[in-house]
Amino acid sequence: MAVVAFALAIVKPAEIVQFELKSLDFRFIARGELTPDPRVAIIAVDDDALSEIGRWPWSRDKIAEVVDKVLGKYGAKALGFDMVFSEEQANVVDEALRLLNQNVTDVYGDNAAGHMQWLKSQRSFGDVDAVLEGTLIKHRDKLVPGYFFYSQAAGAPDLVKSKLEEEAALMRSLAMTSSFSKEALHSLPHIAAIEGNIPRVTKAVDAIGFFNFFPDPDGTVRRIPLMVEMDGYVYPSMAMQTLRMFLDWPEMSVVVGDVGVEEVRLGPLNIQTDATGSMLLNHYGPGKTFAHYSAADILNDRLEGDELKDKVVIFGVTAVAVLDIRATPFDPVFPGVEAHAVAISNILNGEELKRPPAVEVIELLMVFFLSLLAGYLVYGRPPAIQGLIIVGLPVIIVGTSQWLFTSHNIWIEETFLIVGVLLTTIPTALLGYIAESRKRAFIHDAFSHYLAPSVVENLAKNPDALKLGGEEKHITAFFSDIASFSTFSEKLTPSELVTFLNRYLTAMSDIILEEKGTIDKYEGDAIISFFGAPVDMDDHALRCVVSAIRQQQRLAELREEWKAEGLPEVHVRIGINSGPMVVGNMGTNTSMNYTMMGDHVNLAARLEGVCKAYRVPILMSKDTYSEVRDHVAARFIDRVRVVGRSQPVDLYQPMALRIDLADEQQQEFRAYEKAWSLMLHGDYKASLKLMTKLYAMSPHDGLYEVMMARLKTYIHSPPPDDWTGVFNLKNK
């Protein structure tokens, strides 16, 4: 997807470009308004001026009067026209002569010829173009008439196209100093036809300039062309020419290379443009951000003496009825004349928006590598982290973009960076979500039959807690089996046996699951389970032992029920051991089971069988006892070496939670431990005496009978002198 993002940044689809332009507008709004250069002002033919002076267009002598007062009386340094004088204004004397000529004899009789001759002698008074021409000549080095050009001949009127050679001849001396490569001519906008001023206007001044705008596809003015090309010559805009006059006529030059405009200079000023010679406007605010002076106030001498002194002035129409309105990021009804003022102020202060070629190259690289980085950052991360990255990276991009825009007037196309981030992060996150959902479904299917629902839910939410294939974990193994199952099963029909076992297994399994245990498997009447996997538990040993105690308590209740129903009484043996074991999905690719294996598993199984030898319901190893001794009261049973294991193990019988243990029981446990200690040290008779006493107190405790029989044997056939108390079991 990073490659796709990179390709989009190169191709620049119109939809993404349009979104980027809107985001650029938002950057203007977020930055807020700025104060423009106070040396730039607008002379406006506004609605008030039309109401006071009359409808537009005004007579050329009125225009001349405004210009003369602005540059003369009020002392402006340079003036640019955002208007064109493309046709001669009708001479009112000529119009009077035409009308009188139709019926002059009827009006003047024999004196008609004399009157007509006199009227012709007054013709110069009706030539208002001459008045304007005279004013232009008077201030020729301070003002720039504007003109409009057509970039395609197909859209130009025939009359305009027919005057192209004449207009070109008049303009040629006004071209910029330029340097072209052979392939560069097509980089700049091309003049196909000119809607120019009448020749007497063009010849009366030292400079002219075009005032075209090229709005973006959405109609918003964000840039202004500073130059155009015709017949190998480069011609500057009205704004450039006016600024040149204001700066006392510095040299104006352009270098156009193979990829477009490379450098535009106006004296000491280096102007940033795009490849076509257009400058990105750094708008200061909505309409009338610049100082506006009504042309009516100029004509009627209502300005203070120095309001326009030494300023650069753009003379144009802002009246709504004339419709010279543009859309900008700040204002949908922005006066077109003010856009030229924005350009001049930008250039004067080096405030134009910048997109140097280096920025475009860096953007392309950033689109690719940031997309890769974003995809890497979300891959395999938790949803919260993914969401933070998916939202956070675009926020960082927008923040950085806004900072560059506000502090350095640099425009970076943040939309392509954001698109690149989203193209890699969202699909990656979605694919991860799908994979995670499948993993959760697998976990649910795999564990729902032998894990508590809460444990399954926890695993589904945190699948990383499960490592499929096998891992070593410190857990507690549980083995249980019904004593003499074969004997009592013979007393039941198969149907009764199944019903009985289901009832028993359900009761025992419910307790295991309530204690968050994992049921490994059922083998007939046997239950094999473990605690501490697949979900880690710090108290796995305690939960396992509590589960065993609760099962024996529940069995006591069930025995009463079964007895009342005429069913056999059932006793269950349980073996427990804690230690490192391997747990995981074992089996084949098509059939597997989440199970445990290892030496400590085997020991737990052996302890279940050892219960029979000591006639106790539960046995746990010392490893388990050391983990639960603070919470569970247990009595020491013996030190044995089970079949198949060389290392001896101390056996303990969990009796109850410590908070539930009676003092009498505690005293009995200590008495037994004393008797066992006497046996260990070879005082078998004293040990037998104490064991006999304990048996008399608890005749139903089979452990005492077992130990009494062993002590009687030791009295007649004592163990070796180096005996360590280990009893070697011969049966599993």
XYZ file of C-alpha atoms in Angstrom:
732
model
C 0.000 0.000 0.000
C 2.979 2.306 0.456
C 3.673 1.905 -3.271
C 0.051 2.830 -4.038
C 0.355 5.928 -1.846
C 3.599 6.843 -3.613
C 1.922 6.434 -7.009
C -1.001 8.620 -5.922
C 1.426 11.329 -4.805
C 2.993 11.290 -8.268
C -0.220 11.073 -10.320
C -2.143 13.477 -8.043
C -5.781 12.482 -8.700
C -8.098 15.474 -8.984
C -10.228 14.396 -6.018
C -7.267 14.242 -3.638
C -5.842 17.494 -5.013
C -9.184 19.195 -4.408
C -9.257 17.908 -0.841
C -5.715 19.195 -0.334
C -6.725 22.636 -1.592
C -9.563 22.710 0.913
C -7.157 21.688 3.663
C -4.899 24.563 2.571
C -7.867 26.909 2.972
C -8.378 25.523 6.464
C -4.757 26.345 7.296
C -5.447 29.973 6.441
C -8.490 29.991 8.719
C -6.590 28.227 11.521
C -3.708 30.686 11.244
C -6.002 33.707 11.291
C -5.719 37.119 9.708
C -2.420 38.951 9.246
C -1.630 42.627 8.876
C -0.713 43.468 5.268
C 1.979 45.915 4.242
C 0.624 49.430 4.992
C 2.453 50.749 1.908
C -0.108 49.006 -0.315
C -3.565 50.541 -0.801
C -6.678 50.207 -2.970
C -8.430 53.016 -4.865
C -11.892 51.525 -5.206
C -14.752 52.300 -7.511
C -17.115 51.040 -4.845
C -20.873 51.122 -4.440
C -20.714 54.510 -2.706
C -18.709 55.942 -5.600
C -21.240 54.683 -8.151
C -24.064 56.216 -6.138
C -22.289 59.565 -5.922
C -20.505 59.857 -9.285
C -22.656 57.707 -11.541
C -22.778 54.299 -13.121
C -19.714 52.469 -14.410
C -17.831 52.873 -16.704
C -17.005 56.463 -15.934
C -15.855 58.961 -18.488
C -12.114 58.837 -19.131
C -11.682 62.389 -17.860
C -13.015 61.230 -14.473
C -10.513 58.381 -14.511
C -7.780 60.856 -15.425
C -8.776 63.145 -12.569
C -8.594 60.289 -10.057
C -5.165 59.238 -11.342
C -3.817 62.774 -11.370
C -4.909 63.444 -7.795
C -3.628 60.094 -6.499
C -0.176 60.518 -8.055
C -0.014 64.293 -7.825
C -1.904 65.838 -4.946
C -1.809 62.782 -2.671
C 1.713 61.697 -3.582
C 1.312 57.975 -4.323
C 4.520 56.504 -5.707
C 3.066 53.947 -8.162
C -0.374 53.061 -9.489
C -1.591 49.965 -11.297
C -4.864 49.724 -13.226
C -7.031 46.669 -12.634
C -9.020 47.712 -15.689
C -8.522 47.976 -19.427
C -9.310 50.793 -21.879
C -9.856 48.582 -24.899
C -12.095 50.926 -26.908
C -12.049 54.629 -27.625
C -14.647 56.604 -25.731
C -17.101 58.410 -27.998
C -16.332 62.132 -28.513
C -19.420 64.065 -27.404
C -18.723 66.823 -29.990
C -18.612 64.242 -32.788
C -21.896 62.845 -31.541
C -23.414 66.334 -31.538
C -22.173 66.940 -35.087
C -23.725 63.667 -36.208
C -27.084 64.549 -34.757
C -27.043 68.143 -36.032
C -25.960 67.102 -39.499
C -29.283 65.326 -39.955
C -31.375 68.530 -39.682
C -28.894 71.424 -39.405
C -30.661 73.563 -42.067
C -33.959 73.351 -40.243
C -32.287 74.515 -37.027
C -29.838 77.212 -38.219
C -31.094 78.099 -41.694
C -28.557 80.058 -43.758
C -26.070 80.116 -40.818
C -25.881 76.325 -40.624
C -22.453 76.030 -42.236
C -20.924 78.557 -39.874
C -22.326 76.890 -36.805
C -21.119 73.463 -37.910
C -17.648 74.822 -38.591
C -17.492 76.374 -35.144
C -18.627 73.166 -33.512
C -15.930 71.199 -35.339
C -13.339 73.612 -33.998
C -14.390 72.608 -30.482
C -13.853 68.908 -31.130
C -10.812 68.650 -28.856
C -12.987 69.480 -25.855
C -14.943 66.279 -26.393
C -11.877 64.039 -26.705
C -11.805 62.609 -23.147
C -9.316 59.922 -24.241
C -6.889 62.757 -24.851
C -7.427 63.927 -21.282
C -6.565 60.447 -20.013
C -3.637 60.241 -22.412
C -2.274 63.524 -21.134
C -2.507 62.365 -17.538
C -0.783 59.096 -18.395
C 2.034 60.934 -20.145
C 2.380 63.256 -17.159
C 2.826 60.320 -14.777
C 4.089 57.741 -17.250
C 6.854 56.435 -14.966
C 4.451 55.944 -12.059
C 1.542 54.009 -13.502
C 0.804 50.691 -15.205
C -2.322 50.182 -17.330
C -3.576 46.634 -17.301
C -4.628 44.296 -20.076
C -6.320 40.935 -20.398
C -5.004 38.056 -22.493
C -6.503 34.855 -23.867
C -4.413 31.727 -23.443
C -6.331 29.952 -26.214
C -7.234 31.638 -29.476
C -10.451 29.636 -29.742
C -12.015 31.615 -26.909
C -11.020 35.069 -28.145
C -13.250 37.375 -30.240
C -12.178 37.737 -33.874
C -11.551 41.466 -33.488
C -9.212 40.820 -30.574
C -7.315 38.135 -32.504
C -6.909 40.466 -35.462
C -5.091 43.007 -33.292
C -2.538 40.541 -31.884
C 0.353 41.650 -34.104
C -0.310 45.304 -33.368
C -0.497 44.657 -29.626
C 2.631 42.496 -29.702
C 4.591 45.228 -31.445
C 3.565 47.745 -28.795
C 4.503 45.370 -25.932
C 7.808 43.994 -27.156
C 9.923 46.704 -25.553
C 8.310 45.925 -22.187
C 9.454 42.281 -21.995
C 11.400 40.942 -19.021
C 15.020 39.895 -19.209
C 14.716 36.145 -19.631
C 16.776 33.018 -20.066
C 15.157 30.005 -21.729
C 16.174 26.449 -22.370
C 15.034 24.969 -25.649
C 12.260 22.938 -24.042
C 11.054 25.659 -21.681
C 8.723 27.724 -23.877
C 5.670 25.644 -22.992
C 6.136 26.005 -19.231
C 4.659 29.505 -19.053
C 1.104 30.580 -19.881
C 0.944 31.558 -23.545
C -0.670 34.671 -25.005
C -2.911 33.672 -27.906
C -4.819 36.960 -28.063
C -4.808 40.256 -26.183
C -7.676 42.412 -24.983
C -5.401 45.435 -24.735
C -5.678 49.170 -24.285
C -6.150 51.573 -27.143
C -2.767 52.435 -28.697
C -2.685 55.986 -27.363
C -2.913 54.596 -23.812
C -0.232 51.966 -24.353
C 2.135 54.457 -26.023
C 1.626 57.033 -23.277
C 3.205 54.940 -20.507
C 6.491 53.216 -19.746
C 4.968 49.891 -18.670
C 1.840 47.784 -18.941
C 0.931 44.447 -17.377
C -1.743 41.765 -17.537
C -4.192 41.305 -14.687
C -5.450 37.772 -15.427
C -6.210 35.285 -12.691
C -6.320 31.516 -13.064
C -8.583 30.236 -10.268
C -8.244 26.642 -9.130
C -10.893 24.143 -10.326
C -13.155 25.036 -7.387
C -13.114 28.712 -8.409
C -10.898 29.848 -5.543
C -8.003 32.222 -6.176
C -4.942 30.783 -4.459
C -2.246 31.848 -6.907
C -1.543 34.604 -9.396
C 0.521 34.384 -12.601
C 3.483 36.764 -12.590
C 4.495 36.302 -16.232
C 3.323 35.056 -19.621
C 5.079 34.137 -22.844
C 4.498 35.270 -26.412
C 6.816 34.716 -29.372
C 9.741 33.882 -27.102
C 9.335 36.993 -24.950
C 8.268 37.001 -21.309
C 5.888 39.721 -20.131
C 5.270 40.586 -16.468
C 1.965 41.054 -14.699
C 0.497 44.393 -13.743
C 1.357 43.697 -10.092
C 5.009 43.015 -10.980
C 5.283 46.142 -13.135
C 3.646 48.349 -10.513
C 5.920 46.997 -7.803
C 8.900 47.560 -10.066
C 7.988 51.241 -10.329
C 7.495 51.448 -6.579
C 11.007 50.014 -6.082
C 12.524 52.575 -8.493
C 12.806 50.359 -11.549
C 15.133 47.522 -10.535
C 15.995 44.902 -13.134
C 13.362 42.193 -13.551
C 14.483 38.771 -14.795
C 13.390 35.164 -15.085
C 15.236 31.888 -15.671
C 13.196 29.076 -17.213
C 14.762 25.621 -17.263
C 13.743 22.226 -18.563
C 11.179 21.702 -15.813
C 9.826 25.251 -15.760
C 10.551 28.507 -14.001
C 13.634 28.217 -11.834
C 14.180 31.793 -10.686
C 12.299 35.093 -10.715
C 14.087 38.210 -9.524
C 12.988 41.782 -9.050
C 16.114 43.634 -8.070
C 17.215 42.163 -4.739
C 13.963 40.225 -4.308
C 13.922 36.517 -5.162
C 10.294 35.550 -5.747
C 9.081 31.992 -5.158
C 6.875 30.682 -7.975
C 5.793 27.330 -9.332
C 7.030 25.872 -12.615
C 4.534 27.988 -14.591
C 5.613 31.271 -13.027
C 2.553 31.566 -10.782
C 2.979 32.712 -7.203
C 1.047 31.155 -4.331
C -0.807 33.954 -2.590
C -0.460 34.236 1.153
C -3.835 35.839 1.816
C -3.991 38.201 4.763
C -7.708 38.036 5.436
C -11.140 38.733 3.929
C -12.005 41.641 1.670
C -10.921 45.123 2.774
C -7.999 43.787 4.794
C -6.005 46.381 2.857
C -6.842 50.065 3.188
C -9.582 50.982 0.687
C -10.135 54.551 -0.464
C -13.244 55.384 -2.442
C -12.630 57.015 -5.816
C -15.443 59.426 -4.915
C -13.400 60.631 -1.943
C -10.450 61.213 -4.267
C -12.545 63.197 -6.737
C -14.080 65.286 -3.976
C -10.803 65.863 -2.113
C -11.948 64.195 1.085
C -8.643 62.459 1.914
C -6.051 63.713 4.337
C -2.933 64.990 2.682
C -0.578 62.041 3.402
C -2.852 58.988 3.408
C -1.523 57.817 0.040
C 1.899 59.409 0.157
C 4.683 57.138 -1.142
C 2.338 54.171 -1.390
C 1.792 51.664 -4.157
C -1.834 51.853 -5.244
C -4.080 49.515 -7.249
C -7.017 51.227 -8.943
C -9.967 48.942 -9.588
C -13.675 48.300 -9.236
C -15.099 46.721 -6.076
C -18.774 47.541 -6.597
C -20.867 44.396 -6.326
C -22.839 45.200 -9.466
C -19.685 45.077 -11.624
C -19.060 41.472 -10.541
C -15.252 41.624 -10.260
C -15.542 39.252 -7.309
C -13.294 36.287 -6.493
C -13.395 33.503 -3.917
C -10.445 33.139 -1.537
C -9.802 30.951 1.523
C -11.015 33.790 3.748
C -13.848 35.258 1.715
C -16.196 33.928 -1.000
C -16.786 37.511 -2.269
C -13.271 38.893 -2.329
C -12.650 41.965 -4.556
C -10.483 40.931 -7.497
C -8.457 44.143 -7.301
C -7.333 43.227 -3.791
C -5.695 40.005 -4.990
C -3.126 42.155 -6.835
C -2.504 44.028 -3.595
C -1.936 40.689 -1.838
C 0.651 39.731 -4.461
C 2.510 43.040 -4.120
C 2.531 42.883 -0.311
C 3.695 39.238 -0.408
C 6.616 40.062 -2.714
C 7.622 43.191 -0.812
C 7.928 41.264 2.445
C 8.940 37.814 1.174
C 5.654 36.419 2.496
C 4.506 34.444 -0.533
C 3.689 30.792 0.081
C 6.577 28.529 -0.817
C 6.773 25.079 -2.352
C 10.434 24.711 -3.313
C 11.339 21.700 -5.479
C 13.145 20.188 -2.489
C 9.867 20.153 -0.546
C 8.141 18.218 -3.315
C 10.931 15.621 -3.399
C 10.885 15.291 0.388
C 7.099 14.913 0.294
C 7.325 12.013 -2.148
C 9.927 10.267 -0.010
C 7.918 10.955 3.134
C 4.749 9.543 1.570
C 6.533 6.268 0.856
C 8.606 5.847 4.005
C 6.037 7.270 6.418
C 3.467 4.884 4.946
C 5.835 1.971 5.532
C 6.560 3.146 9.072
C 2.869 3.607 9.851
C 2.051 0.116 8.621
C 4.885 -1.317 10.713
C 3.756 0.569 13.820
C 0.194 -0.789 13.707
C 1.117 -4.341 12.715
C 0.367 -6.738 15.525
C -0.382 -3.959 18.018
C -3.392 -3.919 20.364
C -6.464 -2.093 19.010
C -5.956 0.838 21.381
C -2.401 1.357 20.122
C -3.547 0.940 16.527
C -6.265 3.533 17.027
C -3.780 5.904 18.622
C -1.418 5.533 15.656
C -4.166 5.790 13.022
C -5.439 9.001 14.602
C -2.177 10.281 16.044
C -0.017 10.228 12.914
C -2.468 12.310 10.843
C -2.782 14.715 13.771
C 1.015 15.043 13.885
C 1.083 15.573 10.110
C -1.611 18.247 10.306
C 0.109 19.923 13.251
C 3.495 19.934 11.519
C 1.916 21.182 8.309
C 0.166 24.003 10.157
C 3.392 24.965 11.922
C 5.345 25.098 8.648
C 2.534 27.109 7.084
C 2.166 29.590 9.940
C 5.821 30.011 10.877
C 7.625 29.580 7.554
C 4.977 30.138 4.841
C 5.678 26.644 3.495
C 2.864 24.614 1.996
C 3.231 20.866 2.230
C 0.567 18.661 0.688
C -0.476 16.989 3.904
C -3.379 15.130 2.294
C -1.088 12.768 0.385
C 0.874 12.053 3.568
C -2.344 11.333 5.456
C -3.687 9.183 2.606
C -0.436 7.219 2.668
C -0.722 6.671 6.419
C -4.365 5.608 6.185
C -3.737 3.332 3.195
C -1.226 1.319 5.197
C -2.617 1.536 8.724
C -6.325 0.912 8.179
C -5.954 -2.196 5.951
C -3.225 -3.510 8.255
C -5.434 -2.939 11.283
C -8.440 -4.501 9.532
C -6.443 -7.537 8.453
C -5.115 -7.791 11.983
C -8.650 -7.523 13.309
C -9.817 -10.289 10.971
C -6.876 -12.477 11.960
C -7.511 -11.670 15.613
C -11.197 -12.528 15.230
C -10.290 -15.850 13.673
C -7.807 -16.479 16.450
C -10.456 -15.673 19.041
C -12.949 -17.946 17.314
C -10.352 -20.703 17.278
C -9.611 -20.166 20.963
C -13.302 -20.194 21.785
C -13.858 -23.415 19.861
C -10.716 -25.005 21.247
C -11.233 -24.164 24.922
C -14.956 -23.657 25.493
C -15.436 -27.341 26.326
C -12.830 -27.523 29.055
C -12.333 -23.974 30.340
C -14.525 -21.740 32.438
C -16.463 -19.246 30.277
C -14.704 -16.339 31.997
C -11.315 -17.893 31.208
C -12.318 -18.471 27.586
C -13.458 -14.855 27.359
C -10.188 -13.660 28.856
C -8.244 -15.743 26.359
C -10.347 -14.409 23.493
C -9.566 -10.859 24.578
C -5.890 -11.630 25.152
C -4.948 -14.342 22.649
C -1.267 -13.571 23.125
C -1.565 -15.278 26.499
C -1.769 -18.519 24.545
C 1.218 -19.834 22.634
C 0.085 -22.633 20.392
C 2.394 -25.574 19.921
C 3.686 -25.993 23.468
C 5.477 -23.947 26.095
C 6.922 -24.607 29.511
C 4.976 -23.067 32.354
C 4.901 -23.435 36.117
C 1.430 -24.850 36.765
C -0.410 -27.309 39.009
C -1.661 -30.673 37.737
C -4.790 -32.404 39.044
C -5.703 -36.093 38.675
C -8.820 -37.686 40.156
C -10.258 -41.179 39.932
C -13.173 -43.037 41.480
C -12.010 -45.712 43.924
C -13.033 -49.272 42.949
C -14.828 -47.980 39.857
C -14.796 -51.380 38.146
C -16.474 -53.040 41.123
C -19.344 -50.615 41.545
C -19.882 -50.155 37.781
C -20.785 -53.835 37.574
C -23.819 -53.104 39.740
C -25.293 -50.642 37.210
C -26.698 -51.068 33.751
C -24.840 -49.209 30.975
C -27.562 -46.570 30.841
C -27.517 -46.108 34.607
C -23.735 -45.945 34.575
C -23.691 -43.211 31.933
C -26.290 -41.195 33.828
C -24.402 -41.656 37.084
C -21.040 -40.664 35.566
C -22.488 -37.605 33.849
C -23.968 -36.474 37.132
C -20.678 -37.029 38.954
C -18.459 -35.505 36.248
C -20.709 -32.455 35.929
C -20.567 -31.739 39.654
C -16.790 -32.129 39.811
C -16.133 -30.247 36.559
C -18.255 -27.304 37.631
C -16.051 -26.850 40.685
C -12.873 -27.023 38.591
C -14.195 -24.435 36.149
C -15.392 -22.187 38.966
C -11.826 -22.159 40.264
C -10.586 -21.206 36.741
C -9.079 -24.604 36.062
C -8.605 -26.163 32.637
C -10.063 -29.602 32.025
C -7.550 -31.560 30.003
C -9.626 -34.665 29.387
C -11.944 -37.290 30.803
C -10.760 -40.882 30.833
C -13.747 -42.921 31.891
C -14.342 -41.871 35.478
C -11.010 -40.018 35.722
C -10.715 -36.240 35.471
C -7.409 -34.720 34.374
C -7.056 -30.968 34.675
C -4.543 -28.253 35.413
C -4.427 -24.737 36.786
C -2.270 -21.859 35.503
C -2.650 -22.382 31.757
C -3.495 -21.219 29.209
C -4.122 -18.093 31.307
C -1.368 -17.309 33.793
C -2.367 -17.465 37.466
C -0.211 -16.550 40.421
C -2.434 -18.651 42.720
C -2.819 -21.730 40.502
C -1.718 -24.123 43.275
C -4.168 -22.654 45.776
C -7.049 -22.810 43.290
C -6.269 -26.438 42.528
C -6.121 -27.463 46.196
C -9.299 -25.528 47.020
C -10.971 -27.254 44.090
C -9.958 -30.664 45.503
C -11.250 -29.802 48.991
C -14.532 -28.523 47.561
C -14.940 -31.673 45.458
C -14.574 -33.893 48.517
C -17.131 -31.751 50.334
C -19.516 -31.988 47.389
C -18.965 -35.746 47.171
C -20.036 -36.094 50.801
C -23.329 -34.423 49.864
C -23.713 -36.567 46.741
C -23.101 -39.758 48.698
C -26.109 -38.951 50.862
C -28.203 -38.387 47.745
C -26.954 -41.572 46.074
C -27.538 -43.554 49.249
C -31.131 -42.360 49.345
C -31.509 -43.361 45.700
C -30.046 -46.825 46.292
C -26.908 -46.066 44.314
C -23.388 -47.040 45.360
C -21.438 -44.672 47.554
C -18.496 -43.250 45.680
C -15.091 -42.257 47.024
C -12.621 -40.343 44.901
C -8.836 -40.142 45.076
C -7.075 -36.933 44.010
C -3.386 -36.336 43.274
C -1.899 -32.839 42.989
C 1.570 -31.605 42.035
C 3.060 -28.241 41.045
C 6.092 -27.559 38.902
C 7.336 -26.805 35.381
C 5.291 -28.622 32.756
C 4.859 -28.337 29.000
C 1.379 -27.204 27.938
C 0.031 -26.570 24.476
C -1.818 -28.009 21.541
C -0.428 -31.464 20.994
C -1.343 -33.860 18.223
C -1.503 -33.589 14.453
C -2.391 -30.787 12.064
C -5.923 -32.112 11.811
C -6.487 -33.379 15.342
C -4.996 -31.806 18.426
C -5.704 -31.377 22.092
C -4.625 -28.712 24.543
C -2.884 -30.802 27.167
C 0.081 -31.043 29.538
C 3.062 -33.332 29.790
C 6.249 -33.749 31.757
C 7.716 -35.405 34.844
C 5.660 -33.272 37.228
C 2.491 -34.330 35.412
C 3.442 -37.959 35.921
C 4.043 -37.324 39.621
C 0.544 -35.895 40.049
C -0.851 -39.025 38.395
C 1.247 -41.214 40.713
C 0.012 -39.344 43.790
C -3.580 -40.070 42.834
C -2.704 -43.777 42.935
C -0.713 -43.387 46.160
C -3.885 -42.169 47.889
C -5.024 -45.789 47.871
C -1.891 -46.928 49.687
C -2.401 -44.389 52.485
C -6.214 -44.562 52.463
C -6.550 -40.760 52.146
C -8.739 -38.839 49.629
C -6.195 -36.201 48.546
C -2.430 -36.105 48.300
C -0.241 -33.230 47.202
C 3.495 -32.895 46.859
C 5.710 -30.671 48.953
C 6.112 -28.377 45.916
C 2.387 -27.702 45.984
C 2.230 -27.458 49.759
C 4.968 -24.812 49.841
C 2.795 -22.612 47.600
C -0.428 -22.983 49.626
C 0.778 -23.404 53.213
C -0.234 -19.838 54.161
C -3.844 -20.518 53.207
C -4.383 -24.281 53.467
C -4.027 -26.494 56.531
C -2.445 -29.830 55.609
C -0.953 -32.712 57.491
C 2.319 -34.322 56.575
C 1.767 -37.933 55.425
C 5.058 -39.541 54.501
C 8.241 -39.377 52.447
C 8.087 -41.783 49.528
C 9.753 -42.775 46.288
C 7.061 -43.444 43.711
C 7.387 -45.986 40.925
C 9.371 -44.635 37.996
C 10.916 -41.728 39.915
C 14.260 -41.743 41.702
C 13.823 -38.588 43.763
C 11.777 -38.959 46.970
C 8.798 -36.692 47.571
C 7.137 -35.527 50.772
C 3.392 -36.125 50.788
C 0.789 -33.834 52.341
C -2.942 -34.175 52.739
C -4.867 -30.877 52.445
C -7.548 -30.852 55.126
C -9.206 -27.428 55.018
C -8.564 -23.741 54.676
C -6.619 -22.489 57.675
C -9.461 -20.232 58.733
C -11.733 -23.308 58.938
C -9.326 -25.606 60.844
C -10.255 -26.554 64.424
C -7.631 -26.514 67.174
C -8.200 -30.212 67.867
C -7.304 -31.050 64.276
C -4.159 -28.959 64.475
C -3.074 -30.815 67.623
C -3.773 -34.146 65.928
C -1.587 -33.185 62.929
C 1.283 -32.273 65.225
C 0.942 -35.544 67.113
C 1.154 -37.472 63.841
C 4.234 -35.522 62.751
C 5.820 -36.359 66.122
C 5.039 -40.056 65.637
C 6.575 -39.950 62.134
C 9.658 -38.189 63.505
C 10.069 -40.935 66.135
C 9.896 -43.493 63.321
C 12.522 -41.579 61.325
C 14.905 -41.669 64.280
C 14.405 -45.421 64.854
C 12.146 -45.286 67.959
C 9.549 -47.523 66.352
C 7.864 -48.637 69.564
C 7.292 -45.088 70.793
C 6.063 -44.138 67.357
C 3.673 -47.130 67.313
C 2.365 -46.224 70.739
C 1.558 -42.662 69.674
C 0.096 -43.847 66.357
C -2.145 -46.311 68.242
C -3.368 -43.488 70.425
C -4.222 -41.407 67.343
C -6.069 -44.363 65.827
C -8.138 -44.708 68.969
C -9.104 -41.044 68.654
C -9.956 -41.346 64.930
C -10.724 -44.986 64.126
C -12.070 -44.077 60.664
C -8.789 -42.514 59.549
C -7.199 -45.247 57.455
C -3.777 -43.526 57.493
C -3.169 -44.604 61.088
C -3.870 -48.239 60.283
C -1.406 -48.106 57.385
C 1.339 -46.543 59.491
C 0.684 -48.902 62.454
C 1.150 -51.898 60.167
C 4.418 -50.476 58.836
C 5.733 -49.745 62.347
C 5.011 -53.296 63.466
C 7.041 -54.497 60.503
C 9.922 -52.131 61.362
C 9.960 -53.399 64.960
C 10.630 -56.912 63.712
C 12.637 -55.940 60.598
C 14.020 -52.427 61.012
C 15.329 -50.436 58.020
C 19.095 -49.931 57.545
C 20.952 -47.584 59.893
C 21.360 -44.980 57.111
C 17.636 -44.941 56.377
C 16.333 -41.427 55.601
C 12.647 -42.123 56.120
C 11.891 -42.765 52.443
C 9.331 -45.460 51.803
C 9.671 -47.107 48.396
C 6.305 -47.704 46.803
C 6.036 -50.814 44.666
C 2.716 -50.120 42.963
C 1.536 -47.203 40.834
